[in-house]
Coordinates of C-alpha atoms and ligand atoms in Angstrom, one line a residue:
X40 CA 67.0 131.0 148.4
X41 CA 68.1 134.4 149.5
X42 CA 70.3 133.5 152.3
X43 CA 70.4 136.8 154.0
X44 CA 66.9 135.8 155.2
X45 CA 68.7 133.9 157.9
X46 CA 69.6 137.3 159.3
X47 CA 66.1 137.8 160.5
X48 CA 65.8 134.7 162.5
X49 CA 65.0 135.8 165.9
X50 CA 62.0 135.1 168.1
X51 CA 59.4 137.6 168.9
X52 CA 59.3 138.3 172.5
X53 CA 56.1 136.6 173.7
X54 CA 53.6 138.8 175.4
X55 CA 53.5 138.0 179.0
X56 CA 50.0 137.7 180.2
X57 CA 48.8 137.6 183.8
X58 CA 50.6 136.6 186.9
X59 CA 49.4 134.1 189.4
X60 CA 46.1 132.4 189.7
X61 CA 44.7 130.3 192.4
X62 CA 42.6 128.2 190.1
X63 CA 42.3 125.0 191.9
X64 CA 42.9 121.6 190.5
X65 CA 40.2 119.9 192.6
X66 CA 37.2 119.9 190.3
X67 CA 36.1 116.5 189.3
X68 CA 35.2 115.1 186.0
X69 CA 32.1 116.7 184.8
X70 CA 30.9 114.6 181.9
X71 CA 29.5 111.2 181.4
X72 CA 32.4 110.4 179.2
X73 CA 30.8 109.0 176.1
X74 CA 29.2 112.0 174.5
X75 CA 31.0 113.2 171.5
X76 CA 30.5 116.3 169.3
X77 CA 29.5 113.9 166.5
X78 CA 26.7 112.2 168.4
X79 CA 25.6 114.9 170.6
X80 CA 27.6 118.1 170.3
X81 CA 25.5 120.2 172.6
X82 CA 25.7 117.6 175.4
X83 CA 29.4 117.2 174.9
X84 CA 30.1 120.9 174.9
X85 CA 27.9 121.5 178.0
X86 CA 29.6 118.7 179.9
X87 CA 33.1 120.1 179.1
X88 CA 32.0 123.7 179.9
X89 CA 30.5 122.7 183.2
X90 CA 33.7 121.1 184.3
X91 CA 35.7 124.1 183.2
X92 CA 33.3 126.4 185.0
X93 CA 33.7 124.3 188.1
X94 CA 37.4 124.9 187.9
X95 CA 36.8 128.6 187.7
X96 CA 38.0 128.8 184.1
X97 CA 35.1 131.0 183.2
X98 CA 37.0 133.1 180.7
X99 CA 38.0 130.0 178.8
X100 CA 34.4 128.9 178.9
X101 CA 33.4 132.3 177.4
X102 CA 36.0 131.9 174.6
X103 CA 35.0 128.4 173.8
X104 CA 31.4 129.3 173.7
X105 CA 32.2 132.2 171.5
X106 CA 33.9 130.1 168.8
X107 CA 31.5 127.1 169.0
X108 CA 29.2 128.7 166.4
X109 CA 31.9 129.2 163.8
X110 CA 33.1 126.6 161.2
X111 CA 36.6 126.5 162.6
X112 CA 35.3 126.4 166.2
X113 CA 33.0 123.5 165.4
X114 CA 35.9 121.6 163.7
X115 CA 38.1 122.1 166.8
X116 CA 35.3 121.0 169.0
X117 CA 34.8 117.9 166.9
X118 CA 38.5 117.1 167.1
X119 CA 38.5 117.7 170.8
X120 CA 35.9 115.1 171.4
X121 CA 37.7 112.3 169.7
X122 CA 40.2 110.3 171.7
X123 CA 41.9 111.5 174.8
X124 CA 43.2 115.1 174.8
X125 CA 45.4 117.1 177.1
X126 CA 44.4 120.8 177.5
X127 CA 46.4 123.7 178.8
X128 CA 43.8 126.0 180.1
X129 CA 44.6 129.7 180.6
X130 CA 43.3 131.1 183.9
X131 CA 40.9 134.0 184.0
X132 CA 43.8 136.3 184.8
X133 CA 45.6 135.1 181.7
X134 CA 42.7 135.9 179.5
X135 CA 42.1 139.2 181.1
X136 CA 45.4 140.3 179.5
X137 CA 44.5 139.3 176.0
X138 CA 44.0 142.3 173.7
X139 CA 40.7 143.2 172.1
X140 CA 42.0 142.6 168.5
X141 CA 42.7 139.0 169.6
X142 CA 39.6 138.4 171.7
X143 CA 37.3 139.7 169.0
X144 CA 38.9 137.5 166.2
X145 CA 37.3 134.0 166.3
X146 CA 39.7 132.6 163.7
X147 CA 42.7 133.7 165.8
X148 CA 41.1 132.5 169.0
X149 CA 40.4 129.1 167.5
X150 CA 44.1 128.9 166.4
X151 CA 45.2 129.9 169.9
X152 CA 43.0 127.3 171.6
X153 CA 44.1 124.7 169.1
X154 CA 47.7 125.3 170.2
X155 CA 46.7 124.7 173.8
X156 CA 45.5 121.1 173.1
X157 CA 47.6 118.0 172.7
X158 CA 46.3 115.1 170.8
X159 CA 46.7 112.4 173.5
X160 CA 47.1 111.9 177.2
X161 CA 50.3 113.5 178.4
X162 CA 51.5 113.2 182.0
X163 CA 54.3 115.1 183.5
X164 CA 55.8 111.7 184.4
X165 CA 55.7 110.8 180.7
X166 CA 57.9 113.6 179.4
X167 CA 61.6 114.3 179.8
X168 CA 62.7 116.1 182.9
X169 CA 63.7 119.7 182.4
X170 CA 65.9 121.0 180.9
X171 CA 65.5 117.9 178.6
X172 CA 62.2 118.1 176.9
X173 CA 59.6 116.4 174.8
X174 CA 58.0 117.4 171.5
X175 CA 54.2 117.1 171.7
X176 CA 51.8 117.8 168.8
X177 CA 49.1 120.3 169.3
X178 CA 45.9 120.5 167.3
X179 CA 47.2 123.7 165.5
X180 CA 47.7 123.0 161.8
X181 CA 47.1 124.8 158.5
X182 CA 46.4 128.5 158.2
X183 CA 50.0 129.7 158.3
X184 CA 51.1 126.8 160.5
X185 CA 51.7 124.2 157.8
X186 CA 54.5 121.8 158.4
X187 CA 55.6 119.0 156.0
X188 CA 53.2 116.1 156.0
X189 CA 50.5 118.5 157.3
X190 CA 51.9 117.9 160.8
X191 CA 50.7 120.1 163.5
X192 CA 52.7 122.7 165.4
X193 CA 54.3 121.2 168.5
X194 CA 54.7 122.3 172.1
X195 CA 57.9 121.7 173.9
X196 CA 57.3 120.2 177.3
X197 CA 59.4 119.2 180.3
X198 CA 58.6 117.8 183.7
X199 CA 59.5 120.3 186.4
X200 CA 62.7 119.0 187.9
X201 CA 61.6 119.6 191.4
X202 CA 57.9 119.0 191.1
X203 CA 56.9 115.8 189.3
X204 CA 53.3 116.8 188.9
X205 CA 53.9 120.0 187.0
X206 CA 54.8 120.5 183.3
X207 CA 57.0 123.2 182.1
X208 CA 55.9 124.5 178.7
X209 CA 59.0 126.0 177.0
X210 CA 58.4 129.1 175.0
X211 CA 60.9 131.5 173.5
X212 CA 60.6 134.1 176.2
X213 CA 59.7 132.0 179.3
X214 CA 58.6 128.7 180.7
X215 CA 55.0 128.3 181.8
X216 CA 54.3 125.9 184.6
X217 CA 51.0 124.0 185.1
X218 CA 48.7 123.0 187.9
X219 CA 46.2 120.3 187.8
X220 CA 44.9 118.3 186.1
X221 CA 41.2 118.6 186.2
X222 CA 39.2 116.0 184.4
X223 CA 36.5 117.0 182.0
X224 CA 35.0 114.2 179.8
X225 CA 37.9 112.9 177.7
X226 CA 40.1 115.8 178.6
X227 CA 42.8 116.3 181.2
X228 CA 43.0 120.0 181.8
X229 CA 46.1 121.6 183.2
X230 CA 45.8 125.2 184.3
X231 CA 48.4 127.8 183.2
X232 CA 48.8 131.5 184.1
X233 CA 49.4 132.9 180.6
X234 CA 48.0 132.4 177.2
X235 CA 50.6 130.5 175.1
X236 CA 52.1 132.4 172.3
X237 CA 51.5 131.0 168.8
X238 CA 54.8 130.1 167.0
X239 CA 56.0 133.3 165.4
X240 CA 56.5 133.5 161.7
X241 CA 59.9 134.5 160.3
X242 CA 58.3 137.6 158.8
X243 CA 56.8 138.7 162.1
X244 CA 60.2 138.2 163.7
X245 CA 61.9 140.4 161.2
X246 CA 59.5 143.3 160.9
X247 CA 58.8 143.5 164.6
X248 CA 62.3 143.5 165.7
X249 CA 63.8 145.4 162.8
X250 CA 61.3 148.0 161.9
X251 CA 64.0 150.0 160.2
X252 CA 64.7 147.1 157.9
X253 CA 61.1 146.4 157.2
X254 CA 61.1 148.5 154.1
X255 CA 64.2 146.8 152.7
X256 CA 62.9 143.4 153.6
X257 CA 59.5 144.1 152.0
X258 CA 61.0 145.5 148.8
X259 CA 63.6 142.8 148.3
X260 CA 61.4 139.9 149.4
X261 CA 64.3 138.9 151.4
X262 CA 62.4 136.7 153.7
X263 CA 60.1 135.2 151.2
X264 CA 62.0 131.9 150.5
X265 CA 62.5 131.1 154.2
X266 CA 58.9 132.1 155.1
X267 CA 57.5 130.2 152.2
X268 CA 59.3 127.0 153.1
X269 CA 56.8 124.5 154.3
X270 CA 59.3 123.1 156.8
X271 CA 62.7 124.5 157.6
X272 CA 65.3 123.7 160.2
X273 CA 67.7 126.6 161.0
X274 CA 70.9 126.5 163.0
X275 CA 71.1 130.1 164.1
X276 CA 74.4 131.3 165.6
X277 CA 74.0 133.3 168.8
X278 CA 75.4 136.8 169.3
X279 CA 78.7 135.8 170.7
X280 CA 79.2 133.5 167.7
X281 CA 78.4 136.3 165.3
X282 CA 80.7 138.7 167.0
X283 CA 83.5 136.2 166.7
X284 CA 83.4 136.1 163.0
X285 CA 82.1 139.5 161.9
X286 CA 85.5 140.6 160.8
X287 CA 86.2 137.4 158.9
X288 CA 82.8 137.5 157.2
X289 CA 83.5 141.1 156.2
X290 CA 86.3 139.9 154.0
X291 CA 83.9 137.8 151.9
X292 CA 81.6 138.8 149.1
X293 CA 77.9 138.5 149.2
X294 CA 77.8 135.2 147.3
X295 CA 80.1 133.7 149.8
X296 CA 78.1 135.0 152.7
X297 CA 74.9 133.8 151.2
X298 CA 76.3 130.4 150.8
X299 CA 77.6 130.3 154.3
X300 CA 74.2 131.3 155.6
X301 CA 72.5 128.6 153.5
X302 CA 74.7 126.1 155.1
X303 CA 72.8 126.8 158.3
X304 CA 69.5 125.7 156.9
X305 CA 67.8 122.4 156.1
X306 CA 65.2 123.1 153.4
X307 CA 61.9 121.1 153.5
X308 CA 62.6 119.2 156.7
X309 CA 61.8 120.1 160.3
X310 CA 64.3 118.2 162.4
X311 CA 63.8 118.5 166.1
X312 CA 66.8 117.8 168.3
X313 CA 65.8 114.1 168.8
X314 CA 66.0 113.6 165.0
X315 CA 69.3 115.2 164.3
X316 CA 71.4 112.1 164.8
X317 CA 68.9 109.8 163.0
X318 CA 69.4 110.8 159.4
X319 CA 71.9 112.4 157.1
X320 CA 70.8 116.0 156.4
X321 CA 71.9 118.3 153.5
X322 CA 71.9 122.0 153.8
X323 CA 70.1 124.5 151.5
X324 CA 73.5 125.0 149.9
X325 CA 73.9 121.3 149.3
X326 CA 76.5 120.5 151.9
X327 CA 76.2 117.6 154.4
X328 CA 75.7 118.2 158.1
X329 CA 77.3 116.0 160.6
X330 CA 76.0 115.6 164.2
X331 CA 77.9 114.3 167.2
X332 CA 77.1 114.1 170.9
X333 CA 79.2 113.7 173.9
X334 CA 79.1 114.6 177.6
X335 CA 79.4 118.3 176.8
X336 CA 76.5 118.4 174.3
X337 CA 75.4 118.0 170.7
X338 CA 77.5 119.4 168.0
X339 CA 76.8 120.3 164.4
X340 CA 79.5 120.3 161.7
X341 CA 79.6 121.6 158.2
X342 CA 82.7 121.8 156.1
X343 CA 85.5 122.4 158.6
X344 CA 83.3 124.2 161.2
X345 CA 81.8 122.8 164.3
X346 CA 79.4 124.4 166.7
X347 CA 77.6 123.3 169.8
X348 CA 73.8 123.4 170.0
X349 CA 73.2 125.7 173.0
X350 CA 69.4 125.8 172.7
X351 CA 67.4 123.2 170.8
X352 CA 63.9 123.1 169.6
X353 CA 62.8 126.8 169.4
X354 CA 59.5 126.5 167.5
X355 CA 58.6 128.8 164.6
X356 CA 55.4 128.7 162.5
X357 CA 57.1 126.8 159.6
X358 CA 59.8 124.9 161.4
X359 CA 62.4 124.9 164.1
X360 CA 65.5 126.8 165.2
X361 CA 68.4 125.4 167.0
X362 CA 70.7 128.1 168.5
X363 CA 74.4 127.3 168.1
X364 CA 77.5 128.8 169.6
X365 CA 79.5 129.2 166.4
X366 CA 79.1 130.2 162.7
X367 CA 79.5 127.3 160.3
X368 CA 81.9 129.0 157.9
X369 CA 81.4 126.6 155.0
X370 CA 81.6 128.4 151.7
X371 CA 81.0 125.2 149.8
X372 CA 77.9 124.8 147.6
X373 CA 76.3 122.0 145.6
X374 CA 73.0 123.2 144.1
X375 CA 72.2 119.8 142.7
X376 CA 72.6 118.2 146.1
X377 CA 70.4 120.9 147.6
X378 CA 67.6 120.3 145.1
X379 CA 67.8 116.6 145.5
X380 CA 67.6 116.8 149.3
X381 CA 64.6 119.0 149.0
X382 CA 62.9 116.6 146.7
X383 CA 63.6 113.7 149.0
X384 CA 62.3 115.7 151.9
X385 CA 59.1 116.5 150.1
X386 CA 58.6 112.9 149.1
X387 CA 59.3 111.7 152.6
X388 CA 56.8 114.2 154.1
X389 CA 54.0 112.8 151.8
X390 CA 54.2 109.4 153.6
X391 CA 55.3 110.4 157.1
X392 CA 53.0 109.8 160.0
X393 CA 52.7 112.3 162.9
X394 CA 53.5 111.0 166.3
X395 CA 50.7 111.4 168.8
X396 CA 52.7 110.1 171.8
X397 CA 55.5 111.9 173.5
X398 CA 58.7 112.2 171.6
X399 CA 61.6 112.9 173.9
X400 CA 64.3 115.3 172.9
X401 CA 67.5 115.8 174.8
X402 CA 68.1 119.4 175.1
X403 CA 71.5 121.0 175.1
X404 CA 70.3 124.3 176.3
X405 CA 71.9 127.6 177.0
X406 CA 72.7 128.8 180.5
X407 CA 69.3 130.1 181.6
X408 CA 68.5 133.6 180.7
X409 CA 71.9 134.8 179.6
X410 CA 71.7 134.2 175.9
X411 CA 75.5 134.7 176.0
X412 CA 78.2 132.4 175.0
X413 CA 77.7 128.9 176.2
X414 CA 80.1 127.5 178.7
X415 CA 81.8 124.5 177.3
X416 CA 81.8 122.3 180.3
X417 CA 78.9 120.9 182.2
X418 CA 76.5 123.1 180.4
X419 CA 74.2 120.4 179.4
X420 CA 73.2 119.7 183.0
X421 CA 73.1 123.2 184.3
X422 CA 71.1 124.4 181.3
X423 CA 67.7 126.0 181.3
X424 CA 65.4 126.0 178.4
X425 CA 64.6 129.7 178.3
X426 CA 66.1 131.5 175.4
X427 CA 67.0 135.1 176.1
X428 CA 65.4 137.2 173.4
X429 CA 68.1 139.8 174.1
X430 CA 70.8 137.3 173.1
X431 CA 69.0 136.4 170.0
X432 CA 68.4 140.0 169.0
X433 CA 72.1 140.6 169.6
X434 CA 72.9 137.8 167.2
X435 CA 70.5 139.0 164.7
X436 CA 71.8 142.5 164.8
X437 CA 75.1 141.0 163.9
X438 CA 73.6 139.1 161.0
X439 CA 71.7 142.1 159.9
X440 CA 74.8 144.3 159.8
X441 CA 76.4 141.7 157.6
X442 CA 73.3 141.6 155.6
X443 CA 73.3 145.4 155.3
X444 CA 76.9 145.2 154.0
X445 CA 75.7 142.6 151.5
X446 CA 72.8 144.8 150.4
X447 CA 75.1 147.8 150.0
X448 CA 77.4 145.7 147.9
X449 CA 74.6 144.8 145.6
X450 CA 74.6 141.2 146.7
X451 CA 71.7 139.1 147.9
X452 CA 72.1 136.7 145.1
X453 CA 70.0 133.6 144.6
X454 CA 71.9 130.4 144.8
Ligands
NAG215 C1 37.9 132.7 190.2 O1 38.4 133.8 189.3 C2 38.1 135.1 189.8 C3 38.7 136.0 188.7 O2 38.0 135.9 187.5 C4 38.8 135.3 191.1 O3 38.4 136.6 191.5 C5 38.3 134.3 192.1 O4 38.9 134.4 193.3 C6 38.5 132.8 191.6 N1 38.0 131.9 192.5 C7 38.6 130.8 192.8 C8 37.9 129.8 193.7 O5 39.7 130.5 192.4
NAG216 C1 27.2 105.9 177.3 O1 27.0 104.8 176.5 C2 26.2 103.8 177.1 C3 26.1 102.5 176.3 O2 26.8 102.7 175.1 C4 24.8 104.3 177.4 O3 24.0 103.4 178.0 C5 24.9 105.6 178.3 O4 23.7 106.2 178.4 C6 25.9 106.6 177.7 N1 26.1 107.6 178.6 C7 26.0 108.9 178.3 C8 26.3 109.9 179.4 O5 25.8 109.2 177.1
NAG217 C1 24.9 130.2 168.0 O1 23.9 130.0 167.0 C2 22.6 129.8 167.6 C3 21.7 129.5 166.4 O2 22.2 129.9 165.2 C4 22.2 131.0 168.4 O3 21.0 130.8 169.0 C5 23.3 131.3 169.5 O4 23.0 132.4 170.2 C6 24.6 131.4 168.9 N1 25.6 131.4 170.0 C7 26.6 132.3 170.0 C8 27.5 132.2 171.2 O5 26.8 133.1 169.1
NAG218 C1 41.7 107.4 177.3 O1 42.2 107.4 178.6 C2 41.6 106.3 179.3 C3 41.9 106.5 180.8 O2 43.2 107.2 180.9 C4 42.0 105.0 178.8 O3 41.4 103.9 179.5 C5 41.6 104.9 177.3 O4 42.1 103.7 176.7 C6 42.1 106.1 176.5 N1 41.5 106.1 175.2 C7 42.2 106.3 174.1 C8 41.4 106.3 172.9 O5 43.4 106.4 174.1
NAG219 C1 42.0 137.2 162.5 O1 43.0 136.3 162.7 C2 43.4 135.6 161.5 C3 44.4 134.5 161.9 O2 45.5 135.0 162.6 C4 44.0 136.7 160.6 O3 44.3 136.0 159.3 C5 42.9 137.7 160.3 O4 43.5 138.7 159.5 C6 42.4 138.3 161.6 N1 41.3 139.2 161.3 C7 41.3 140.4 161.7 C8 40.0 141.2 161.4 O5 42.2 141.0 162.3
NAG220 C1 44.9 112.6 166.7 O1 45.6 111.4 166.6 C2 45.0 110.4 165.9 C3 45.9 109.2 165.9 O2 46.1 108.8 167.2 C4 44.8 110.9 164.5 O3 44.1 109.9 163.7 C5 44.0 112.2 164.4 O4 43.9 112.7 163.1 C6 44.6 113.2 165.3 N1 43.8 114.3 165.4 C7 44.2 115.6 165.2 C8 43.1 116.6 165.3 O5 45.3 115.8 164.9
NAG221 C1 68.9 114.7 179.9 O1 69.2 113.7 178.9 C2 70.6 113.3 179.1 C3 70.9 112.4 177.9 O2 69.9 111.4 177.8 C4 70.8 112.6 180.4 O3 72.2 112.3 180.5 C5 70.4 113.6 181.5 O4 70.5 113.0 182.7 C6 69.0 114.1 181.3 N1 68.8 115.1 182.3 C7 67.7 115.0 183.1 C8 67.5 116.2 184.0 O5 66.9 114.1 183.1
NAG222 C1 59.0 123.9 189.5 O1 58.3 123.6 190.6 C2 58.7 124.4 191.7 C3 58.0 123.8 192.9 O2 56.6 123.8 192.7 C4 58.5 125.8 191.5 O3 58.9 126.6 192.5 C5 59.2 126.2 190.2 O4 58.9 127.6 189.9 C6 58.8 125.4 189.1 N1 59.7 125.7 188.0 C7 59.2 126.0 186.8 C8 60.3 126.4 185.7 O5 58.1 126.0 186.5
NAG223 C1 53.7 120.9 192.6 O1 52.9 121.4 191.6 C2 51.5 121.3 192.0 C3 50.7 121.7 190.8 O2 50.9 120.9 189.7 C4 51.2 122.1 193.2 O3 49.9 122.0 193.6 C5 52.1 121.7 194.4 O4 51.9 122.6 195.4 C6 53.6 121.7 193.9 N1 54.4 121.1 194.9 C7 55.4 121.8 195.5 C8 56.2 121.1 196.5 O5 55.7 123.0 195.1
NAG224 C1 63.9 125.0 149.0 O1 64.0 124.4 147.8 C2 63.1 124.8 146.8 C3 63.2 124.0 145.6 O2 64.5 123.9 145.2 C4 63.4 126.3 146.5 O3 62.4 126.8 145.6 C5 63.3 127.1 147.8 O4 63.7 128.4 147.6 C6 64.2 126.5 148.8 N1 64.1 127.2 150.1 C7 65.1 127.5 150.9 C8 64.7 128.1 152.2 O5 66.2 127.2 150.6
NAG225 C1 82.9 136.0 145.3 O1 84.1 135.4 145.5 C2 84.3 134.1 144.9 C3 85.6 133.5 145.3 O2 86.6 134.4 145.2 C4 84.2 134.3 143.4 O3 84.4 133.1 142.7 C5 82.9 134.9 143.0 O4 82.9 135.2 141.6 C6 82.7 136.2 143.8 N1 81.3 136.7 143.6 C7 81.0 137.9 143.4 C8 79.6 138.2 143.2 O5 81.9 138.8 143.5
NAG226 C1 74.5 108.4 156.7 O1 75.4 108.3 155.7 C2 76.4 107.3 156.0 C3 77.4 107.3 154.8 O2 76.8 107.2 153.6 C4 75.7 105.9 156.1 O3 76.7 104.9 156.5 C5 74.7 106.0 157.3 O4 74.0 104.8 157.4 C6 73.7 107.2 157.0 N1 72.9 107.3 158.2 C7 71.6 107.4 158.1 C8 70.9 107.5 159.5 O5 71.0 107.3 157.1

């Protein structure tokens, strides 16, 4: 892979829609319960829409009705009707802020709605208390959101630490809290005040935040290997970490930098924080990772370097990013081991089974909103899940400047 791709790993700032809504949680179940889209699609849809209307979720009703005639919309509706589902329903205010190019695109709307639906019953009491969090699978899969094993894109959920009836949905730019639920047929509907942002792609991240580099990135295909990976785990150093080693990295040639960056990536495997300790992972450069946990957090090591995970489980379209507080300065490479790990990951994905019940992850998150260097004591308990995009951008700028140096030096070599 072209390792400089790592340079562009930053999250798109999510658009913030809407503010507050007084949508009430008092509507009662509106459907008989045993209609399904398979046996009586019209009756099922009408029952669900009636319950949503009663909860004043009229914009959502409009969106759902608008996609019900499309192939993707019908498929979603069919999935929705099978088994219990948990729905995060954006309020009217939230939808009012959706732009025309989104609201007129039924494919995109269907993807967005899919990402608001969990494939089971989830209760705030059944997920980890924030800032710890739970990985919950949505119905969004395929069409640019392909994960190994055809798994769906997950949401990251916590229980509000002061209000046990409210979820916190963790996004890159903010946490979204819920009210409800409202029952509707087989659905438990929690109301939210913004439309959730689809997981960004690595390409979107790069070209949005670094328009000046878009040309270079396009020409060199720099991001292609990472973007094309069907499943990737990235340990992305934060800005303070980058600043700390910029000078040292400047002494290295582009091959060495590329190798170091590859030692921050697991190729072919999406390992959420709860999975880090449960297997032996090999980097895209073929070096082993080691994970340890103690009272101050979870640590990742590669070669002689160790860094603390300051923000776990930041979801991107083809994988996950964990933000770390140091650069893993491991110049070691073993291409055979890298290829072998990738083959094993691909084989494992073919037989893996997606969880449809809550999977709890223990977050070791950054101090809320700072994006700065993590404090080394007590941070795990004082942490918030919000990632400061400013901090990430700062880190990325650092990586990009290193990348720029590598480009100038004629580097960007494949492993
Ligand atoms: C329903 O939503 C509209 C905005 O679309 C708002 O003006 C109205 O107050 C809401 N009604 C209730 C009962 O929440
Ligand atoms: C639910 O199923 C039962 C028996 O299977 C049937 O008698 C009843 O009419 C159904 N209810 C609805 C609302 O379809
Ligand atoms: C869906 O299709 C039916 C028949 O093809 C049509 O009558 C109806 O107006 C359509 N609804 C929407 C929302 O496009
Ligand atoms: C759906 O939820 C109901 C009530 O919470 C429960 O009784 C039922 O077993 C669930 N069905 C499935 C398929 O999980
Ligand atoms: C609609 O959204 C889909 C999925 O994001 C995208 O591939 C397609 O280009 C969009 N269509 C238009 C006309 O923008
Ligand atoms: C939902 O989960 C069930 C297993 O509980 C699985 O069979 C089904 O394919 C899942 N549906 C979707 C749309 O992911
Ligand atoms: C988060 O998980 C850790 C490790 O399991 C635990 O020690 C801590 O108490 C949890 N925090 C909350 C708020 O539940
Ligand atoms: C948690 O709940 C409290 C009380 O309802 C609320 O003030 C706070 O904003 C919520 N926190 C989050 C992150 O949603
Ligand atoms: C807790 O959250 C619910 C919505 O889920 C809300 O109705 C209630 O007022 C909140 N309680 C407190 C104490 O903020
Ligand atoms: C993952 O491994 C495959 C097969 O060796 C390779 O083609 C691809 O470029 C690698 N991707 C990354 C991100 O290292
Ligand atoms: C980079 O440095 C290493 C170690 O000194 C050396 O083996 C390698 O040939 C160098 N690569 C380039 C492209 O200069
Ligand atoms: C990781 O590798 C070590 C050493 O080979 C082995 O003892 C251990 O069981 C492995 N752990 C897992 C989870 O596979």
